[in-house]
One Martini backbone bead per residue (centre of mass of N, CA, C, O) as a GRO file, in nm:
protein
  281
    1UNK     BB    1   6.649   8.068  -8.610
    2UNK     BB    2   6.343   8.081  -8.504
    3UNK     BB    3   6.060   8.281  -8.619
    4UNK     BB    4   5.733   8.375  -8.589
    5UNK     BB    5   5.759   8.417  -8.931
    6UNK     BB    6   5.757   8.152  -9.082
    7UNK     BB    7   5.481   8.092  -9.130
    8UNK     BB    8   5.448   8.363  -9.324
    9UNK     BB    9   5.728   8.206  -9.523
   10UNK     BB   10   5.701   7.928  -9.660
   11UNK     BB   11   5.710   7.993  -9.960
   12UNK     BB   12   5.977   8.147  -9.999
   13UNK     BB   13   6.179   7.898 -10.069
   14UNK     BB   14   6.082   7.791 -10.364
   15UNK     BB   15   6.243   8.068 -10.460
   16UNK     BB   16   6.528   8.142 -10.317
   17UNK     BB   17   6.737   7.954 -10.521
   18UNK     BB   18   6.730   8.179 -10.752
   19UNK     BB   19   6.841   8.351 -10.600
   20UNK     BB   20   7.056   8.640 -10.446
   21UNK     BB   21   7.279   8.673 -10.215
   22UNK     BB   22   7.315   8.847  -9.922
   23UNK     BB   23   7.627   8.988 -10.032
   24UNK     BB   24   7.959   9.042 -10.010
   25UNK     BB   25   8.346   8.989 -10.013
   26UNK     BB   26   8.353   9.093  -9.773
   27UNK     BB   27   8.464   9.105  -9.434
   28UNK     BB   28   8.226   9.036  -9.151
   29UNK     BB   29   8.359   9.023  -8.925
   30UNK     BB   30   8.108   8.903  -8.675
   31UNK     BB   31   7.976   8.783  -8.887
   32UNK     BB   32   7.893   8.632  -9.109
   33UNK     BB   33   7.872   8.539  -9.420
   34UNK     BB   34   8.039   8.685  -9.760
   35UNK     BB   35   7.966   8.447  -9.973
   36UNK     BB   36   7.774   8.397 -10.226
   37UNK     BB   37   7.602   8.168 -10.053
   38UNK     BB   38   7.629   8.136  -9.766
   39UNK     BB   39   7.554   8.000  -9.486
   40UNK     BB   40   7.515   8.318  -9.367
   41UNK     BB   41   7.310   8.588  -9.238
   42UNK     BB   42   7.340   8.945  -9.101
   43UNK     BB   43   7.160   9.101  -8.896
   44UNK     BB   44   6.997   9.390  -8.806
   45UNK     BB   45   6.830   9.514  -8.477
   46UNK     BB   46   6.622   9.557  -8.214
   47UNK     BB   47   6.587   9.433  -7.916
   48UNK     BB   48   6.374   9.654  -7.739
   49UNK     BB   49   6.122   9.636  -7.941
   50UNK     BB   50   5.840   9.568  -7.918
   51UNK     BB   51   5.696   9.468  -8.251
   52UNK     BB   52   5.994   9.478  -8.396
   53UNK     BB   53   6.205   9.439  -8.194
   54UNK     BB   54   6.302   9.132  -8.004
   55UNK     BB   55   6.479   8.972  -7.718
   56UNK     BB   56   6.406   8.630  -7.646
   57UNK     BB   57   6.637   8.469  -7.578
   58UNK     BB   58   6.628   8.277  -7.868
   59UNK     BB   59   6.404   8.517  -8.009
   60UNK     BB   60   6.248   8.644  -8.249
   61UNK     BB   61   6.034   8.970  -8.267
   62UNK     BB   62   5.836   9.127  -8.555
   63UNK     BB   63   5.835   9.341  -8.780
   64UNK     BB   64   6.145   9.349  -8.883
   65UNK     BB   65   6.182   9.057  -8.878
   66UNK     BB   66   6.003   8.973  -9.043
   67UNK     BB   67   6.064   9.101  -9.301
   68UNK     BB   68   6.416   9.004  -9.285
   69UNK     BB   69   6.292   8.716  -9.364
   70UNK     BB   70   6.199   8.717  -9.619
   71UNK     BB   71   6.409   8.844  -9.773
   72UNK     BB   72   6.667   8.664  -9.684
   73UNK     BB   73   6.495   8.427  -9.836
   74UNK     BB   74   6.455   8.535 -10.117
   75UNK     BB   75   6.828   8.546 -10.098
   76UNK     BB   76   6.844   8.224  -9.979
   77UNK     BB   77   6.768   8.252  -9.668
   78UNK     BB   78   6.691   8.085  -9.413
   79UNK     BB   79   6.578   8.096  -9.070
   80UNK     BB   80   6.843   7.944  -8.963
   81UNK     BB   81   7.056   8.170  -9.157
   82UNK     BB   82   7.017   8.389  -8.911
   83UNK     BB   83   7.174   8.627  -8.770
   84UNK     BB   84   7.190   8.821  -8.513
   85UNK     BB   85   7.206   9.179  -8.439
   86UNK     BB   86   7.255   9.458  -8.242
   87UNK     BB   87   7.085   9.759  -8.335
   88UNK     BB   88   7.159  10.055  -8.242
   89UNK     BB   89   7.115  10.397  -8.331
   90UNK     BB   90   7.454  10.440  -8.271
   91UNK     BB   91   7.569  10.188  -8.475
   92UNK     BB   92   7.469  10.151  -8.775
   93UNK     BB   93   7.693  10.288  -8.937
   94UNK     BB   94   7.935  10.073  -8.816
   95UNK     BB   95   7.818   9.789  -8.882
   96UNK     BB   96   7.829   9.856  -9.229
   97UNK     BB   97   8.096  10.017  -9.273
   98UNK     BB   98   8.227   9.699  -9.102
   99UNK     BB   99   8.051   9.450  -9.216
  100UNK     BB  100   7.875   9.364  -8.948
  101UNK     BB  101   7.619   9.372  -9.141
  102UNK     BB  102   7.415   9.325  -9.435
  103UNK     BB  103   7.196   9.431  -9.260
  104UNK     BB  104   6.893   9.665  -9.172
  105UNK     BB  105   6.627   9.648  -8.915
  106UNK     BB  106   6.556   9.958  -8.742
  107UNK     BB  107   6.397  10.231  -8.787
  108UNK     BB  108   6.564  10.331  -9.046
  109UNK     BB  109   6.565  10.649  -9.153
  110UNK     BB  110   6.571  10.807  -9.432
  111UNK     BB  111   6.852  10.987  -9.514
  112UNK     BB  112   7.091  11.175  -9.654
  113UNK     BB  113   7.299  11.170  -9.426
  114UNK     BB  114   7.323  10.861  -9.418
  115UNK     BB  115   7.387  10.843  -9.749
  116UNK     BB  116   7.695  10.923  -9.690
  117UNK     BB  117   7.754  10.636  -9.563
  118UNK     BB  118   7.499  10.465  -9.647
  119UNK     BB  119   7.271  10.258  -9.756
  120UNK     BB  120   6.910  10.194  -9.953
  121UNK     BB  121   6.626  10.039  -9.915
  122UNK     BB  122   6.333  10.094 -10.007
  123UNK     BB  123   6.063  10.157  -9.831
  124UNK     BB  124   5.858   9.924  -9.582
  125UNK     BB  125   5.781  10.218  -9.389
  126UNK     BB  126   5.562  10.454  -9.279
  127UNK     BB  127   5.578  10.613  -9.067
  128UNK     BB  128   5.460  10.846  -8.739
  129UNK     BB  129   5.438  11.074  -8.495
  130UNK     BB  130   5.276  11.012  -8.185
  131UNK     BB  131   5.011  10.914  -7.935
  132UNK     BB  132   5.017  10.791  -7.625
  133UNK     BB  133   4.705  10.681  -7.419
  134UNK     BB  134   4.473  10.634  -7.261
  135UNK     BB  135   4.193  10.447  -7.342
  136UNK     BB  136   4.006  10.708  -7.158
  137UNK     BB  137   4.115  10.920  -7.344
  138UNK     BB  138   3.970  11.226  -7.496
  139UNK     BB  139   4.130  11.480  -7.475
  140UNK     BB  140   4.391  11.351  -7.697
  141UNK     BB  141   4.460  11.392  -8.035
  142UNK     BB  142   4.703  11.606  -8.019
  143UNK     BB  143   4.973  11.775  -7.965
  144UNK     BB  144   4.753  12.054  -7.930
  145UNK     BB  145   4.645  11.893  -7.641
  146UNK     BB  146   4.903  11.942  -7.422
  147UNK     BB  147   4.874  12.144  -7.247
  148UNK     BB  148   4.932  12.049  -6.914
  149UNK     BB  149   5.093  11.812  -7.010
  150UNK     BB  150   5.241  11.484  -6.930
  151UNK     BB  151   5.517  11.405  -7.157
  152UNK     BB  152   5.685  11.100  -7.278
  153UNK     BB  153   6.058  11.004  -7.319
  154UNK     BB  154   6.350  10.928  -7.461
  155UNK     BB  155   6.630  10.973  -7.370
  156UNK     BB  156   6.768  11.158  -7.654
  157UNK     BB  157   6.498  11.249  -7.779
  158UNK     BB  158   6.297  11.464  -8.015
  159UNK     BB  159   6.014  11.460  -7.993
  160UNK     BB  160   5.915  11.596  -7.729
  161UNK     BB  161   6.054  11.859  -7.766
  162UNK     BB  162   5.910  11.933  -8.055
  163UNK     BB  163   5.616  11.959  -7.938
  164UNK     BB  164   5.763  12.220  -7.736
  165UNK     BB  165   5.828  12.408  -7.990
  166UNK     BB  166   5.580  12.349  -8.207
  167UNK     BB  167   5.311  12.316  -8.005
  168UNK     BB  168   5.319  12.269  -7.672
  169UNK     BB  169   5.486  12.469  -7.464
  170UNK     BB  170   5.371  12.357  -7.185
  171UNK     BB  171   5.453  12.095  -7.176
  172UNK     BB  172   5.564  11.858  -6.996
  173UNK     BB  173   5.893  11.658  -6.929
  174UNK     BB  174   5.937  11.307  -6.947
  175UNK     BB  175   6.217  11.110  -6.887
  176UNK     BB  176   6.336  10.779  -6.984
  177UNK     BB  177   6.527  10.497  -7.064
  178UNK     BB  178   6.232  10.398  -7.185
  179UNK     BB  179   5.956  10.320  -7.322
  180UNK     BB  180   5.845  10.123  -7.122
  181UNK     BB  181   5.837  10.314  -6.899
  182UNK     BB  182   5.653  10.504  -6.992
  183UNK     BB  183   5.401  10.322  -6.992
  184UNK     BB  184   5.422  10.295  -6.686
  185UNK     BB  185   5.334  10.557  -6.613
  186UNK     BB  186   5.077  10.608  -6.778
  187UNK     BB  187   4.948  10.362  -6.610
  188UNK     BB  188   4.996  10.532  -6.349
  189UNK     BB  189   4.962  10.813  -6.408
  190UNK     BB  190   5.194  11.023  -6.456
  191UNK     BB  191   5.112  11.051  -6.761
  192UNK     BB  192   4.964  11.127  -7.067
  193UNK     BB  193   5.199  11.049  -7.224
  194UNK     BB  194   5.327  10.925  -7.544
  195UNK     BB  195   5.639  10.974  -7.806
  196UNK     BB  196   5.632  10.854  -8.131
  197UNK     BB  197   5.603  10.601  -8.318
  198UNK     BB  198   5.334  10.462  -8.411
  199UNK     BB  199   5.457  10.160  -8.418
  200UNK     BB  200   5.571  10.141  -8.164
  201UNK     BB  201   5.348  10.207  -7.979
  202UNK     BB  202   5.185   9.937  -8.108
  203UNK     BB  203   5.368   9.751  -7.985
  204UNK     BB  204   5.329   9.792  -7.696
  205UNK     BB  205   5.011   9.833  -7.669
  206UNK     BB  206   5.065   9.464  -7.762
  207UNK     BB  207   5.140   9.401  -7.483
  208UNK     BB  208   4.985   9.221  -7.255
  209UNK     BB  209   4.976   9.427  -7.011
  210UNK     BB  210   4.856   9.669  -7.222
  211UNK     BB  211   4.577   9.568  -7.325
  212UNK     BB  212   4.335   9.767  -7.246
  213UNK     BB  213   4.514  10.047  -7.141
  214UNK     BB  214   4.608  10.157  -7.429
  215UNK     BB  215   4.659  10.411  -7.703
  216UNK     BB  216   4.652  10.511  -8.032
  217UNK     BB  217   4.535  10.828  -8.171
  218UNK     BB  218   4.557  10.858  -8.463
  219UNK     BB  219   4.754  11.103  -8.515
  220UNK     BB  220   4.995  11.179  -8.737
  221UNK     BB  221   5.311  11.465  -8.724
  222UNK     BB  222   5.497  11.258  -8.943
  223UNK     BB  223   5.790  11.130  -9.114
  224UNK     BB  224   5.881  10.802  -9.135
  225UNK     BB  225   6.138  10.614  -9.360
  226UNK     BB  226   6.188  10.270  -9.336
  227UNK     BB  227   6.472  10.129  -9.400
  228UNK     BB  228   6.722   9.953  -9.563
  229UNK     BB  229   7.023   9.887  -9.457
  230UNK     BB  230   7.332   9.885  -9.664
  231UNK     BB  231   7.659   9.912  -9.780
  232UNK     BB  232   7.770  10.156  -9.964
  233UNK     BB  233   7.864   9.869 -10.187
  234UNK     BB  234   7.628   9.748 -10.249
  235UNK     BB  235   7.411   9.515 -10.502
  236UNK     BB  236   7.144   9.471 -10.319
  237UNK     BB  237   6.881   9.682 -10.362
  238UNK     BB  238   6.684   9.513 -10.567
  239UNK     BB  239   6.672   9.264 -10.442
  240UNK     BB  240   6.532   9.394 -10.187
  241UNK     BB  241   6.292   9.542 -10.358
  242UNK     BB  242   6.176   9.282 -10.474
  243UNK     BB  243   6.075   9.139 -10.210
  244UNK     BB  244   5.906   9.390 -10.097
  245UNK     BB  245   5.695   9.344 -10.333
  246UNK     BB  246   5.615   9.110 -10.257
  247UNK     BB  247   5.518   9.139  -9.973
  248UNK     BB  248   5.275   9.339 -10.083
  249UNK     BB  249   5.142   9.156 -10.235
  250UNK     BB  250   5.067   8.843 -10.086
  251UNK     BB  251   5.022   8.975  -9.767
  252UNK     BB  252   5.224   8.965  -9.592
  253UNK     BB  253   5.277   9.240  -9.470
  254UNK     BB  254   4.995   9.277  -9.329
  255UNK     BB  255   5.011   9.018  -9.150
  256UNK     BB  256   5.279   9.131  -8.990
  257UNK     BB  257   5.118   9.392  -8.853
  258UNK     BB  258   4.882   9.228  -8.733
  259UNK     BB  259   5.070   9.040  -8.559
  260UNK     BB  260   5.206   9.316  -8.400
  261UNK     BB  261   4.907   9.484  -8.345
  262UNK     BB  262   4.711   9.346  -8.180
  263UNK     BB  263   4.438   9.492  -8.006
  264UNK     BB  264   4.543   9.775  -8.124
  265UNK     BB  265   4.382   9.945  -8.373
  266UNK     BB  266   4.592   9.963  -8.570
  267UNK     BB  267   4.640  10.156  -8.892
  268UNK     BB  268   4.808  10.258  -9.123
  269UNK     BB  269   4.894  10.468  -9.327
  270UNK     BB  270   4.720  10.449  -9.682
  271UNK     BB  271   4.882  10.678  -9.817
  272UNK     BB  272   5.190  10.519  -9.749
  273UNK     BB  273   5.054  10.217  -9.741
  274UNK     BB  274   5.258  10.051  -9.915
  275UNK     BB  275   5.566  10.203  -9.990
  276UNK     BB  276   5.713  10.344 -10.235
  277UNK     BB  277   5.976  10.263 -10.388
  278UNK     BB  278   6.283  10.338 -10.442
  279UNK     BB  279   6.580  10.423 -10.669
  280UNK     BB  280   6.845  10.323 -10.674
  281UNK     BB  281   7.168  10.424 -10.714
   0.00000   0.00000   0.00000
């Protein structure tokens, strides 16, 4: 399948044949071959989150997307042989663990406890959690400036619960199924805020609907470092570290950002993207 990622990784075929396929000797359940070399790789992504994971018919974009196939080019796969997996947040280690998926590109921070069960590779990005507020909106620099203000979050996330914990008490908490219903509420105006990770919210940020209707405020204040996730036996992390370095030094990786969040001022923090690569373990 193509991904509107293709135009920005033409180059990547070039080098592909001489790399090592990404994959291992196991069975891969339900994805695609775990052959050396074989036919497909399968990825795991998000499909719904607009800007970064999203899954339109047959389409597949964002910035998780590119970055997932560039790697895949670089480790000898086009995009034409890379199936597409759902990973919600609550299956990605049990997707890797079962080796039905190859890699994970999906918001996937890593953590310590994380890596009691899978690797990673990575990281290819550094969130931070931000706020999403209406374009005209100058009251809300930062989370300490939520108290009496309603401010919204998808259903068993901890984001905005940190907020009223640790830095505005007052804040009022409202609850969604998803991330797209905070932004309709926002534009409805029934809340003052929305948070999360600031690249997703720029990914939301920059749908048609969306654009030139909400801001994100650019005061990050967490660290969430996205990584590739990998079965914990995998001995690709070097060679998935060696595309990403490349991707950083080439252009493609600012190339994606700019492409996936377009329209909506967003830029990530420079102290800390493009990332330095952890040292395999």
């Amino acid at each position: 399948m193509r991904t509107r990622s293709t135009a920005l990784l033409a180059g990547a075929a070039v080098l592909a044949l001489s790399l090592t396929a990404c994959s291992d000797d196991s069975d891969g359940g339900d994805g695609g071959s775990t052959d050396g070399g074989g036919d497909t790789i399968t990825i795991g992504i998000k499909f719904d989150q607009p800007g970064l994971g999203f899954k339109d018919g047959d389409t597949y974009t964002g910035f998780d997307v590119d970055v997932a196939t560039y790697v895949a080019e670089k480790l000898g796969y086009s995009a034409d042989q890379i199936e597409w997996k759902e990973a919600p947040s609550a299956q990605r280690e049990t997707l890797l663990s079962s080796n039905q998926v190859d890699m994970i590109f999906a918001t996937y921070s890593i953590t310590d406890e994380r890596k009691e069960t899978v690797s990673f590779a990575g990281p290819y990005f550094v969130a931070g959690q931000d706020l999403l507020v209406a374009e005209d909106n100058s009251d809300i620099t930062g989370p300490d400036s939520l108290n009496g203000k309603n401010l919204c979050s998808v259903s068993g996330s901890t984001s905005a619960q940190r907020i009223k914990d640790e830095q505005a008490a007052d804040v009022n908490l409202l609850e969604q199924p998803g991330y797209a219903e905070c932004v309709t509420t926002l534009v409805a105006g029934q809340v003052d805020a929305v948070t999360t990770d600031d690249i997703i919210l720029a990914g939301l940020a920059a749908q048609p609907a969306n654009q030139g209707k909400v801001k994100v405020v650019g005061n990050p204040f967490s660290t969430e470092r996205y990584g590739v996730g990998i079965p914990k036996d995998s001995d690709k992390c070097e060679d998935i570290n060696t595309a990403l370095q490349e991707m950083f030094d080439d252009g493609s990786w600012d190339a994606a950002i700019k492409a996936n969040t377009e329209g909506t001022g967003y830029t990530p923090n420079g102290d800390e993207n493009p990332p330095k690569l952890d040292a395999c373990a």
